[in-house]
PDB file of C-alpha atoms in Angstrom:
ATOM      1  CA  ARG A 263       0.000   0.000   0.000  1.00 34.00           C
ATOM      2  CA  ILE A 264       1.081   3.606  -0.622  1.00 35.00           C
ATOM      3  CA  GLN A 265      -0.165   6.777   1.029  1.00 36.00           C
ATOM      4  CA  ILE A 266      -0.942   9.957  -0.865  1.00 34.00           C
ATOM      5  CA  LEU A 267      -1.451  13.379   0.795  1.00 35.00           C
ATOM      6  CA  PHE A 268      -4.050  15.541  -0.965  1.00 33.00           C
ATOM      7  CA  GLU A 269      -3.714  19.299  -0.554  1.00 36.00           C
ATOM      8  CA  GLU A 270      -6.518  20.313  -2.907  1.00 36.00           C
ATOM      9  CA  ASN A 271     -10.253  19.993  -2.529  1.00 38.00           C
ATOM     10  CA  GLU A 272     -10.597  17.732  -5.546  1.00 37.00           C
ATOM     11  CA  VAL A 273      -7.885  15.629  -7.062  1.00 38.00           C
ATOM     12  CA  GLU A 274      -8.224  13.287 -10.006  1.00 39.00           C
ATOM     13  CA  GLU A 275      -5.188  11.429 -11.241  1.00 39.00           C
ATOM     14  CA  ARG A 276      -4.657   8.476 -13.563  1.00 40.00           C
ATOM     15  CA  HIS A 277      -1.466   6.633 -14.311  1.00 39.00           C
ATOM     16  CA  SER A 278      -1.874   4.639 -17.539  1.00 39.00           C
ATOM     17  CA  SER A 279       1.472   2.899 -17.918  1.00 39.00           C
ATOM     18  CA  GLY A 280      -0.102  -0.491 -17.246  1.00 41.00           C
ATOM     19  CA  LEU A 281       1.517  -0.773 -13.826  1.00 39.00           C
ATOM     20  CA  THR A 282      -0.775   1.342 -11.657  1.00 39.00           C
ATOM     21  CA  SER A 283      -4.318   2.560 -11.843  1.00 39.00           C
ATOM     22  CA  TYR A 284      -6.063   4.930  -9.425  1.00 39.00           C
ATOM     23  CA  LEU A 285      -8.761   7.597  -9.355  1.00 41.00           C
ATOM     24  CA  PHE A 286      -9.552   9.797  -6.338  1.00 37.00           C
ATOM     25  CA  THR A 287     -11.986  12.584  -5.566  1.00 39.00           C
ATOM     26  CA  MET A 288     -11.612  14.271  -2.183  1.00 37.00           C
ATOM     27  CA  ASP A 289     -13.908  16.712  -0.385  1.00 41.00           C
ATOM     28  CA  THR A 290     -11.554  17.734   2.413  1.00 38.00           C
ATOM     29  CA  MET A 291      -8.018  19.110   2.487  1.00 35.00           C
ATOM     30  CA  ASP A 292      -4.965  17.324   3.827  1.00 38.00           C
ATOM     31  CA  THR A 293      -6.635  13.909   3.804  1.00 37.00           C
ATOM     32  CA  MET A 294      -4.462  10.808   4.021  1.00 35.00           C
ATOM     33  CA  VAL A 295      -5.752   7.888   1.947  1.00 34.00           C
ATOM     34  CA  ASP A 296      -4.539   4.286   1.609  1.00 36.00           C
ATOM     35  CA  VAL A 297      -4.354   3.151  -1.986  1.00 34.00           C
ATOM     36  CA  ASP A 298      -3.934  -0.358  -3.368  1.00 40.00           C
ATOM     37  CA  TYR A 299      -0.869  -0.594  -5.561  1.00 35.00           C
ATOM     38  CA  TYR A 300      -0.786  -3.564  -7.857  1.00 41.00           C
ATOM     39  CA  VAL A 301       1.086  -4.931 -10.819  1.00 41.00           C
ATOM     40  CA  SER A 302      -1.314  -5.656 -13.648  1.00 47.00           C
ATOM     41  CA  VAL A 303      -1.346  -7.052 -17.136  1.00 56.00           C
ATOM     42  CA  ASP A 304      -2.526  -4.645 -19.792  1.00 58.00           C
ATOM     43  CA  GLY A 305      -6.237  -5.078 -20.477  1.00 74.00           C
ATOM     44  CA  LEU A 306      -7.035  -7.298 -17.478  1.00 86.00           C
ATOM     45  CA  GLN A 307      -9.484  -4.772 -16.086  1.00 86.00           C
ATOM     46  CA  TRP A 308     -12.826  -4.192 -17.751  1.00 89.00           C
ATOM     47  CA  SER A 309     -16.220  -2.724 -16.972  1.00 89.00           C
ATOM     48  CA  PRO A 310     -18.970  -4.859 -15.402  1.00 92.00           C
ATOM     49  CA  GLY A 311     -21.364  -6.366 -17.896  1.00 90.00           C
ATOM     50  CA  GLN A 312     -18.783  -7.461 -20.425  1.00 87.00           C
ATOM     51  CA  ILE A 313     -15.895  -9.873 -20.882  1.00 90.00           C
ATOM     52  CA  PRO A 314     -13.405  -9.074 -23.664  1.00 90.00           C
ATOM     53  CA  VAL A 315     -13.540 -11.917 -26.187  1.00 91.00           C
ATOM     54  CA  LYS A 316      -9.755 -12.182 -26.263  1.00 92.00           C
ATOM     55  CA  TRP A 317      -9.646 -13.094 -22.568  1.00 92.00           C
ATOM     56  CA  VAL A 318     -11.935 -16.051 -23.238  1.00 92.00           C
ATOM     57  CA  THR A 319     -10.309 -17.251 -26.450  1.00 95.00           C
ATOM     58  CA  ILE A 320      -6.611 -16.770 -25.580  1.00 95.00           C
ATOM     59  CA  PRO A 321      -6.621 -19.057 -22.483  1.00 96.00           C
ATOM     60  CA  LEU A 322      -8.792 -21.640 -24.279  1.00 97.00           C
ATOM     61  CA  VAL A 323      -6.458 -21.658 -27.278  1.00 97.00           C
ATOM     62  CA  PHE A 324      -3.432 -21.805 -24.968  1.00 97.00           C
ATOM     63  CA  TRP A 325      -4.611 -24.905 -23.074  1.00 98.00           C
ATOM     64  CA  SER A 326      -5.756 -26.571 -26.291  1.00 97.00           C
ATOM     65  CA  LEU A 327      -2.410 -25.890 -27.993  1.00 98.00           C
ATOM     66  CA  LEU A 328      -0.519 -27.111 -24.928  1.00 98.00           C
ATOM     67  CA  TYR A 329      -2.482 -30.372 -25.087  1.00 97.00           C
ATOM     68  CA  CYS A 330      -1.733 -30.722 -28.815  1.00 97.00           C
ATOM     69  CA  ILE A 331       1.976 -30.013 -28.298  1.00 97.00           C
ATOM     70  CA  ILE A 332       2.263 -32.578 -25.487  1.00 96.00           C
ATOM     71  CA  THR A 333       0.377 -35.119 -27.594  1.00 94.00           C
ATOM     72  CA  LYS A 334       2.688 -34.496 -30.551  1.00 94.00           C
ATOM     73  CA  LEU A 335       5.831 -34.776 -28.422  1.00 93.00           C
ATOM     74  CA  LEU A 336       4.733 -38.086 -26.922  1.00 92.00           C
ATOM     75  CA  GLU A 337       2.953 -39.681 -29.881  1.00 87.00           C
ATOM     76  CA  ASN A 338       5.857 -41.957 -30.872  1.00 83.00           C
ATOM     77  CA  ARG A 339       7.019 -42.733 -27.344  1.00 86.00           C
ATOM     78  CA  CYS A 340       6.112 -45.660 -25.137  1.00 85.00           C
ATOM     79  CA  TYR A 341       6.459 -46.734 -21.508  1.00 85.00           C
ATOM     80  CA  ILE A 342       6.257 -50.044 -19.705  1.00 82.00           C
ATOM     81  CA  LYS A 343       3.438 -50.737 -17.271  1.00 84.00           C
ATOM     82  CA  ILE A 344       3.352 -53.836 -15.096  1.00 79.00           C
ATOM     83  CA  LYS A 345      -0.088 -55.143 -14.194  1.00 74.00           C
ATOM     84  CA  ASP A 346      -0.762 -58.525 -12.607  1.00 66.00           C
ATOM     85  CA  LYS A 347       2.944 -59.368 -13.029  1.00 70.00           C
ATOM     86  CA  THR A 348       2.607 -58.861 -16.775  1.00 75.00           C
ATOM     87  CA  GLN A 349       4.587 -56.214 -18.626  1.00 79.00           C
ATOM     88  CA  LYS A 350       2.742 -54.108 -21.135  1.00 80.00           C
ATOM     89  CA  VAL A 351       4.248 -51.629 -23.554  1.00 81.00           C
ATOM     90  CA  LEU A 352       1.871 -48.670 -23.757  1.00 85.00           C
ATOM     91  CA  ARG A 353       1.778 -45.551 -25.850  1.00 83.00           C
ATOM     92  CA  PHE A 354       1.121 -42.240 -24.133  1.00 89.00           C
ATOM     93  CA  SER A 355      -2.646 -41.978 -24.270  1.00 92.00           C
ATOM     94  CA  PRO A 356      -4.842 -38.877 -24.705  1.00 93.00           C
ATOM     95  CA  GLU A 357      -5.738 -39.220 -21.012  1.00 95.00           C
ATOM     96  CA  TYR A 358      -2.042 -39.120 -20.091  1.00 95.00           C
ATOM     97  CA  CYS A 359      -1.570 -35.903 -22.081  1.00 96.00           C
ATOM     98  CA  CYS A 360      -4.719 -34.319 -20.646  1.00 96.00           C
ATOM     99  CA  ARG A 361      -3.610 -35.119 -17.107  1.00 96.00           C
ATOM    100  CA  LEU A 362      -0.304 -33.377 -17.781  1.00 97.00           C
ATOM    101  CA  VAL A 363      -2.256 -30.265 -18.812  1.00 98.00           C
ATOM    102  CA  THR A 364      -4.372 -30.579 -15.650  1.00 97.00           C
ATOM    103  CA  PHE A 365      -1.204 -30.899 -13.560  1.00 97.00           C
ATOM    104  CA  ILE A 366       0.255 -27.714 -15.087  1.00 97.00           C
ATOM    105  CA  HIS A 367      -2.999 -25.775 -14.629  1.00 97.00           C
ATOM    106  CA  GLY A 368      -3.147 -26.774 -10.976  1.00 96.00           C
ATOM    107  CA  LEU A 369       0.401 -25.565 -10.337  1.00 97.00           C
ATOM    108  CA  VAL A 370      -0.112 -22.259 -12.157  1.00 97.00           C
ATOM    109  CA  VAL A 371      -3.444 -21.332 -10.564  1.00 96.00           C
ATOM    110  CA  THR A 372      -2.403 -22.458  -7.082  1.00 96.00           C
ATOM    111  CA  THR A 373       0.800 -20.413  -7.223  1.00 95.00           C
ATOM    112  CA  ILE A 374      -0.875 -17.211  -8.428  1.00 95.00           C
ATOM    113  CA  SER A 375      -3.815 -17.554  -6.010  1.00 94.00           C
ATOM    114  CA  ALA A 376      -1.533 -18.262  -3.059  1.00 93.00           C
ATOM    115  CA  GLY A 377       0.547 -15.156  -3.774  1.00 92.00           C
ATOM    116  CA  LEU A 378      -2.599 -13.095  -4.168  1.00 89.00           C
ATOM    117  CA  HIS A 379      -4.077 -14.108  -0.823  1.00 87.00           C
ATOM    118  CA  ILE A 380      -0.763 -13.879   1.005  1.00 89.00           C
ATOM    119  CA  LYS A 381      -0.471 -10.267  -0.171  1.00 88.00           C
ATOM    120  CA  HIS A 382      -4.061  -9.176   0.475  1.00 86.00           C
ATOM    121  CA  GLY A 383      -4.860 -11.306   3.512  1.00 87.00           C
ATOM    122  CA  PRO A 384      -7.455 -14.041   4.140  1.00 89.00           C
ATOM    123  CA  VAL A 385     -10.388 -14.135   1.743  1.00 91.00           C
ATOM    124  CA  TRP A 386     -12.933 -13.676   4.570  1.00 90.00           C
ATOM    125  CA  ASP A 387     -11.442 -10.209   5.170  1.00 88.00           C
ATOM    126  CA  ASN A 388     -12.044  -9.223   1.517  1.00 88.00           C
ATOM    127  CA  LEU A 389     -15.587 -10.397   0.836  1.00 92.00           C
ATOM    128  CA  GLY A 390     -17.758  -8.637  -1.736  1.00 90.00           C
ATOM    129  CA  LEU A 391     -15.038  -6.421  -3.210  1.00 91.00           C
ATOM    130  CA  ASP A 392     -14.556  -5.541  -6.864  1.00 93.00           C
ATOM    131  CA  ASN A 393     -12.105  -7.562  -8.929  1.00 93.00           C
ATOM    132  CA  LYS A 394      -8.507  -6.521  -9.377  1.00 92.00           C
ATOM    133  CA  PRO A 395      -6.452  -7.408 -12.477  1.00 93.00           C
ATOM    134  CA  ILE A 396      -4.713 -10.231 -10.599  1.00 92.00           C
ATOM    135  CA  HIS A 397      -8.132 -11.738  -9.785  1.00 94.00           C
ATOM    136  CA  ASN A 398      -9.104 -11.508 -13.435  1.00 95.00           C
ATOM    137  CA  LEU A 399      -5.865 -13.206 -14.437  1.00 95.00           C
ATOM    138  CA  VAL A 400      -6.731 -16.267 -12.324  1.00 96.00           C
ATOM    139  CA  LEU A 401     -10.326 -16.204 -13.575  1.00 96.00           C
ATOM    140  CA  VAL A 402      -9.498 -16.182 -17.283  1.00 96.00           C
ATOM    141  CA  ILE A 403      -6.745 -18.804 -16.933  1.00 97.00           C
ATOM    142  CA  SER A 404      -9.132 -21.171 -15.156  1.00 97.00           C
ATOM    143  CA  PHE A 405     -12.108 -20.295 -17.345  1.00 97.00           C
ATOM    144  CA  GLY A 406     -10.178 -21.266 -20.486  1.00 97.00           C
ATOM    145  CA  TYR A 407      -8.890 -24.448 -18.850  1.00 97.00           C
ATOM    146  CA  PHE A 408     -12.286 -25.613 -17.609  1.00 97.00           C
ATOM    147  CA  ILE A 409     -13.870 -25.063 -21.032  1.00 97.00           C
ATOM    148  CA  PHE A 410     -11.100 -27.162 -22.579  1.00 97.00           C
ATOM    149  CA  ASP A 411     -11.318 -29.911 -19.950  1.00 96.00           C
ATOM    150  CA  PHE A 412     -15.121 -30.026 -19.960  1.00 96.00           C
ATOM    151  CA  LEU A 413     -15.206 -30.446 -23.746  1.00 96.00           C
ATOM    152  CA  TRP A 414     -12.436 -33.060 -23.564  1.00 96.00           C
ATOM    153  CA  CYS A 415     -14.295 -35.042 -20.879  1.00 95.00           C
ATOM    154  CA  CYS A 416     -17.554 -34.922 -22.868  1.00 94.00           C
ATOM    155  CA  TYR A 417     -15.801 -36.025 -26.064  1.00 94.00           C
ATOM    156  CA  MET A 418     -13.855 -38.837 -24.380  1.00 93.00           C
ATOM    157  CA  ARG A 419     -16.703 -39.752 -22.007  1.00 90.00           C
ATOM    158  CA  SER A 420     -14.104 -40.254 -19.322  1.00 85.00           C
ATOM    159  CA  GLU A 421     -15.807 -38.741 -16.260  1.00 88.00           C
ATOM    160  CA  GLY A 422     -18.962 -39.313 -14.239  1.00 87.00           C
ATOM    161  CA  MET A 423     -21.749 -36.893 -13.425  1.00 90.00           C
ATOM    162  CA  ALA A 424     -20.118 -35.594 -10.243  1.00 88.00           C
ATOM    163  CA  MET A 425     -17.020 -34.371 -12.095  1.00 91.00           C
ATOM    164  CA  LEU A 426     -19.069 -32.886 -14.944  1.00 92.00           C
ATOM    165  CA  ALA A 427     -21.291 -31.098 -12.408  1.00 92.00           C
ATOM    166  CA  HIS A 428     -18.138 -29.790 -10.712  1.00 92.00           C
ATOM    167  CA  HIS A 429     -16.956 -28.359 -14.038  1.00 94.00           C
ATOM    168  CA  VAL A 430     -20.330 -26.746 -14.813  1.00 95.00           C
ATOM    169  CA  VAL A 431     -20.560 -25.048 -11.391  1.00 94.00           C
ATOM    170  CA  SER A 432     -16.926 -23.923 -11.656  1.00 94.00           C
ATOM    171  CA  LEU A 433     -17.472 -22.462 -15.120  1.00 95.00           C
ATOM    172  CA  PHE A 434     -20.567 -20.602 -13.960  1.00 95.00           C
ATOM    173  CA  GLY A 435     -18.766 -19.111 -10.947  1.00 95.00           C
ATOM    174  CA  LEU A 436     -15.773 -18.052 -13.040  1.00 96.00           C
ATOM    175  CA  PHE A 437     -18.035 -16.494 -15.676  1.00 95.00           C
ATOM    176  CA  TYR A 438     -20.220 -14.715 -13.122  1.00 95.00           C
ATOM    177  CA  SER A 439     -17.283 -13.112 -11.314  1.00 95.00           C
ATOM    178  CA  SER A 440     -15.627 -12.123 -14.602  1.00 95.00           C
ATOM    179  CA  TYR A 441     -18.821 -10.690 -16.070  1.00 95.00           C
ATOM    180  CA  TYR A 442     -19.887  -8.635 -13.047  1.00 94.00           C
ATOM    181  CA  GLN A 443     -16.323  -7.841 -11.912  1.00 95.00           C
ATOM    182  CA  GLN A 444     -17.116  -8.763  -8.324  1.00 94.00           C
ATOM    183  CA  TYR A 445     -16.272 -11.518  -5.844  1.00 94.00           C
ATOM    184  CA  GLY A 446     -12.831 -12.109  -7.361  1.00 93.00           C
ATOM    185  CA  ALA A 447     -11.326 -12.797  -3.937  1.00 93.00           C
ATOM    186  CA  GLU A 448     -13.959 -15.433  -3.176  1.00 94.00           C
ATOM    187  CA  VAL A 449     -13.719 -17.228  -6.512  1.00 95.00           C
ATOM    188  CA  THR A 450      -9.908 -17.242  -6.610  1.00 95.00           C
ATOM    189  CA  ALA A 451      -9.881 -18.621  -3.050  1.00 94.00           C
ATOM    190  CA  VAL A 452     -12.168 -21.447  -4.182  1.00 94.00           C
ATOM    191  CA  CYS A 453      -9.848 -22.054  -7.156  1.00 94.00           C
ATOM    192  CA  PHE A 454      -6.921 -22.338  -4.759  1.00 95.00           C
ATOM    193  CA  GLY A 455      -8.720 -24.744  -2.436  1.00 94.00           C
ATOM    194  CA  ALA A 456      -9.901 -26.908  -5.320  1.00 92.00           C
ATOM    195  CA  GLU A 457      -6.701 -26.938  -7.372  1.00 95.00           C
ATOM    196  CA  ILE A 458      -4.062 -27.300  -4.662  1.00 95.00           C
ATOM    197  CA  THR A 459      -4.755 -31.044  -4.437  1.00 96.00           C
ATOM    198  CA  ASN A 460      -5.011 -31.586  -8.193  1.00 95.00           C
ATOM    199  CA  PRO A 461      -1.262 -31.957  -8.875  1.00 97.00           C
ATOM    200  CA  ILE A 462      -1.117 -34.498  -6.035  1.00 97.00           C
ATOM    201  CA  LEU A 463      -4.027 -36.426  -7.536  1.00 96.00           C
ATOM    202  CA  GLN A 464      -2.424 -36.434 -10.985  1.00 97.00           C
ATOM    203  CA  THR A 465       0.882 -37.545  -9.465  1.00 97.00           C
ATOM    204  CA  ARG A 466      -0.921 -40.568  -8.021  1.00 95.00           C
ATOM    205  CA  TRP A 467      -2.163 -41.511 -11.495  1.00 95.00           C
ATOM    206  CA  PHE A 468       1.313 -41.063 -13.042  1.00 95.00           C
ATOM    207  CA  LEU A 469       2.883 -43.196 -10.300  1.00 94.00           C
ATOM    208  CA  ARG A 470       0.408 -45.977 -11.095  1.00 92.00           C
ATOM    209  CA  GLU A 471       1.217 -45.801 -14.784  1.00 91.00           C
ATOM    210  CA  HIS A 472       4.969 -46.024 -14.140  1.00 91.00           C
ATOM    211  CA  ASN A 473       4.853 -48.847 -11.561  1.00 90.00           C
ATOM    212  CA  LEU A 474       5.820 -46.632  -8.616  1.00 89.00           C
ATOM    213  CA  TYR A 475       2.492 -46.419  -6.830  1.00 91.00           C
ATOM    214  CA  ASN A 476       2.962 -49.429  -4.533  1.00 87.00           C
ATOM    215  CA  HIS A 477       6.266 -48.091  -3.249  1.00 89.00           C
ATOM    216  CA  THR A 478       6.901 -45.569  -0.480  1.00 92.00           C
ATOM    217  CA  MET A 479       6.411 -42.661  -2.863  1.00 93.00           C
ATOM    218  CA  GLY A 480       2.864 -43.760  -3.665  1.00 94.00           C
ATOM    219  CA  ILE A 481       1.928 -44.275  -0.019  1.00 94.00           C
ATOM    220  CA  VAL A 482       3.281 -40.847   0.978  1.00 95.00           C
ATOM    221  CA  ASN A 483       1.450 -39.253  -1.942  1.00 96.00           C
ATOM    222  CA  ASP A 484      -1.851 -40.846  -0.859  1.00 96.00           C
ATOM    223  CA  TYR A 485      -1.524 -39.598   2.716  1.00 95.00           C
ATOM    224  CA  ILE A 486      -0.636 -36.090   1.547  1.00 96.00           C
ATOM    225  CA  PHE A 487      -3.582 -36.062  -0.857  1.00 96.00           C
ATOM    226  CA  VAL A 488      -6.175 -37.211   1.694  1.00 96.00           C
ATOM    227  CA  PHE A 489      -4.918 -34.810   4.367  1.00 96.00           C
ATOM    228  CA  SER A 490      -4.715 -31.858   1.950  1.00 96.00           C
ATOM    229  CA  PHE A 491      -8.128 -32.538   0.467  1.00 96.00           C
ATOM    230  CA  PHE A 492      -9.778 -32.695   3.874  1.00 96.00           C
ATOM    231  CA  PHE A 493      -7.900 -29.717   5.310  1.00 97.00           C
ATOM    232  CA  TRP A 494      -8.421 -27.241   2.460  1.00 95.00           C
ATOM    233  CA  ARG A 495     -11.995 -28.192   1.565  1.00 94.00           C
ATOM    234  CA  PHE A 496     -13.466 -29.077   4.945  1.00 95.00           C
ATOM    235  CA  VAL A 497     -11.414 -27.192   7.531  1.00 96.00           C
ATOM    236  CA  VAL A 498     -10.520 -23.968   5.748  1.00 95.00           C
ATOM    237  CA  GLY A 499     -13.432 -24.376   3.317  1.00 94.00           C
ATOM    238  CA  SER A 500     -16.005 -24.872   6.067  1.00 95.00           C
ATOM    239  CA  TYR A 501     -14.829 -21.766   7.907  1.00 95.00           C
ATOM    240  CA  PHE A 502     -14.895 -19.797   4.650  1.00 94.00           C
ATOM    241  CA  LEU A 503     -18.477 -20.947   4.008  1.00 93.00           C
ATOM    242  CA  TYR A 504     -19.434 -20.021   7.577  1.00 94.00           C
ATOM    243  CA  ARG A 505     -18.026 -16.502   7.174  1.00 93.00           C
ATOM    244  CA  ALA A 506     -19.846 -16.142   3.851  1.00 91.00           C
ATOM    245  CA  THR A 507     -23.071 -17.245   5.562  1.00 92.00           C
ATOM    246  CA  ILE A 508     -23.008 -14.684   8.385  1.00 92.00           C
ATOM    247  CA  THR A 509     -22.238 -11.700   6.146  1.00 90.00           C
ATOM    248  CA  ASN A 510     -24.278  -9.768   3.623  1.00 88.00           C
ATOM    249  CA  GLU A 511     -21.243  -9.043   1.447  1.00 90.00           C
ATOM    250  CA  VAL A 512     -21.440 -12.224  -0.636  1.00 91.00           C
ATOM    251  CA  GLY A 513     -24.076 -12.289  -3.382  1.00 89.00           C
ATOM    252  CA  LEU A 514     -26.685 -15.049  -3.419  1.00 91.00           C
ATOM    253  CA  VAL A 515     -25.504 -16.538  -6.725  1.00 92.00           C
ATOM    254  CA  ILE A 516     -21.882 -16.879  -5.569  1.00 92.00           C
ATOM    255  CA  TYR A 517     -23.041 -18.204  -2.196  1.00 93.00           C
ATOM    256  CA  LEU A 518     -25.232 -20.885  -3.796  1.00 93.00           C
ATOM    257  CA  GLY A 519     -22.388 -21.802  -6.129  1.00 93.00           C
ATOM    258  CA  GLY A 520     -20.129 -22.260  -3.121  1.00 92.00           C
ATOM    259  CA  ILE A 521     -22.677 -24.528  -1.457  1.00 94.00           C
ATOM    260  CA  GLY A 522     -22.955 -26.525  -4.691  1.00 93.00           C
ATOM    261  CA  LEU A 523     -19.189 -27.078  -4.824  1.00 92.00           C
ATOM    262  CA  TYR A 524     -19.177 -27.961  -1.122  1.00 94.00           C
ATOM    263  CA  ILE A 525     -21.792 -30.675  -1.715  1.00 94.00           C
ATOM    264  CA  ILE A 526     -19.842 -32.028  -4.698  1.00 93.00           C
ATOM    265  CA  SER A 527     -16.719 -32.060  -2.522  1.00 94.00           C
ATOM    266  CA  LEU A 528     -18.606 -34.146   0.040  1.00 95.00           C
ATOM    267  CA  ILE A 529     -19.328 -36.698  -2.680  1.00 94.00           C
ATOM    268  CA  PHE A 530     -15.640 -36.764  -3.608  1.00 94.00           C
ATOM    269  CA  LEU A 531     -14.697 -37.065   0.078  1.00 95.00           C
ATOM    270  CA  TYR A 532     -16.954 -40.109   0.488  1.00 95.00           C
ATOM    271  CA  HIS A 533     -15.187 -41.946  -2.340  1.00 94.00           C
ATOM    272  CA  ILE A 534     -11.740 -40.836  -1.129  1.00 95.00           C
ATOM    273  CA  LEU A 535     -12.340 -42.026   2.444  1.00 94.00           C
ATOM    274  CA  LYS A 536     -13.866 -45.254   1.164  1.00 93.00           C
ATOM    275  CA  PHE A 537     -10.702 -45.923  -0.845  1.00 92.00           C
ATOM    276  CA  PHE A 538      -8.403 -44.876   2.007  1.00 92.00           C
ATOM    277  CA  VAL A 539     -10.125 -47.067   4.590  1.00 92.00           C
ATOM    278  CA  ARG A 540     -10.135 -50.065   2.260  1.00 90.00           C
ATOM    279  CA  LYS A 541      -6.501 -49.696   1.179  1.00 87.00           C
ATOM    280  CA  TYR A 542      -4.836 -48.653   4.423  1.00 88.00           C
ATOM    281  CA  ILE A 543      -7.043 -49.073   7.500  1.00 84.00           C
ATOM    282  CA  LEU A 544      -8.559 -52.491   6.723  1.00 78.00           C
ATOM    283  CA  LYS A 545      -5.293 -53.890   5.372  1.00 72.00           C
ATOM    284  CA  LEU A 546      -3.459 -52.742   8.498  1.00 66.00           C
ATOM    285  CA  THR A 547      -6.134 -54.330  10.700  1.00 66.00           C
ATOM    286  CA  LYS A 548      -5.888 -57.638   8.849  1.00 61.00           C
ATOM    287  CA  LYS A 549      -2.080 -57.649   9.185  1.00 60.00           C
ATOM    288  CA  ASN A 550      -2.326 -57.056  12.933  1.00 58.00           C
ATOM    289  CA  GLU A 551      -4.746 -59.944  13.276  1.00 56.00           C
TER     290      GLU A 551
END
C-alpha cells in the first residue's frame, strides 16, 4: 500500500502505464488515503457487464495448444506398465496428455492464487469487493482451462456426473465473477482450495502408470492427498463458508455456487475415504490380526 497526501479539494489522477491505476476525488483538504498498488497485465481490467472476447479465447487456445503439443511430443514414445505381473508396452494416451495439462494448470493457478491471498490477507477479510487485475488473471486462466477440460471429458466420455457437475458449477462461478467484476477474492480462493490437491491427484495416477504407486512414494502421496483434500476443503473451506453465511457481502448466486461445490466435494470425500479405509485401514487391521 502507498499513502498519498491531498492538498486540494478535488484531485483526479490516472497513471496509464499499465503498472498502476487509481482515481480519487476528495472533499476535504490534507486527507491521508490508503491506496492499493498492484502490478497488472494490460487489459485485465474491464467494466462490469462485459468480458473481452480475447480473454476467453486466448486461455482456451493456450490450453488446447498445450495439449496438442504434449500429444505431438509423446505420440511416438512408449512406456512399460506392469499389471498382474505382466509387462505391457503402452503408448502415451490422450488421457495421459490431458492429465499433464491438468497438472500444469493446478500448479499455475495455485501459485498465483496463493501469492494473491498472502499479499491481500485471508479471503474472509475481503468479501464482496470488486475484482482486481490479478483476480481476473486467475479467472481467465481457469475459465479457459475448464472449457477445454469439460469439452475433452464430454468427447472422451471419461468422467462421471459428479465431475461434470463440478466443471459446470466452476465455469458458472468463473463467468459470473468475470462478467460482473465482483467476488474475485472469493472465486480465486475457491480455485486455490480446489486446485491445490489436483497436482497431487495427478501424481498418483502417473505413479500408477509407471509402476511406482505401490512403493513408499505412492503411499506418501496418498496420505498427503487425503490430508490436503480434507484440510483445504473441509477445515478452511467450512470456515470460509461459515463466514460467507453470516455476512451480507457475498451475493446469493456466488453463495449458492459455493454450497454446490461444497456438496460435490462431500461426494468426492466419500469416495476418497472409502478408498483410504479399504486400502490402508482395513489392510493394516488384517495384518495385525
